[in-house]
Amino acid sequence: MKLILAIVSNDDSSAVSTALTKGGFSVTRLATTGGFLRAGNTTIIVGCEDEKVDKAIELIGSESKRRTEIVPSTASYDIGRYASFPVEVQVGGATIFVMDVEQFIKL
Ligand code: 2BA
């Protein structure tokens, strides 16, 4: 058995969790904070049989792949006016750890 820890952005966590649950995986979500940016992210815990790890990673990736999005941004001018223009930002991505499980106990 393996334990998967997947750190994803808060924006993707719900879709990742839904995809895993629909795929028959048991999922736990933890609210976590990145040490570098100190921004909130979500750590998803999945315990599963060895042969199902690839499927879980595929589902996580399908809902959290790093991608570019266009978002509106504003710039202010000294004359008190603001202009809105689109900028490209990188969103999503997942950091995944897969570990061996020595024991799995439910009491
Ligand atoms: P990512 O490498 O995609 O990491 C996203 C988040 O995943 C991290 O958030 C952290 O919560 C977790 N994570 C990544 N690698 C990990 C590991 N080896 N062990 C434990 N947790 C891990 P943040 O720490 O806030 O980092 C956000 C982004 O800032 C990172 O994106 C990376 O692009 C950059 N970054 C992180 N540490 C850096 C450093 N020391 N120097 C330069 N850039 C860094």
CSV table of C-alpha atoms in Angstrom, one decimal, residues 11 35 46 53 71 74 85 95 98:
chain,number,residue,atom,x,y,z
A,11,ASP,CA,-8.3,26.8,-6.4
A,35,GLY,CA,7.0,27.7,3.4
A,46,VAL,CA,-4.7,9.4,-0.5
A,53,VAL,CA,-1.0,5.0,-7.7
A,71,VAL,CA,-6.4,37.8,-15.6
A,74,THR,CA,-4.9,47.5,-13.3
A,85,PHE,CA,-5.2,45.4,-19.1
A,95,THR,CA,3.9,18.5,-5.9
A,98,VAL,CA,4.4,8.7,-2.9
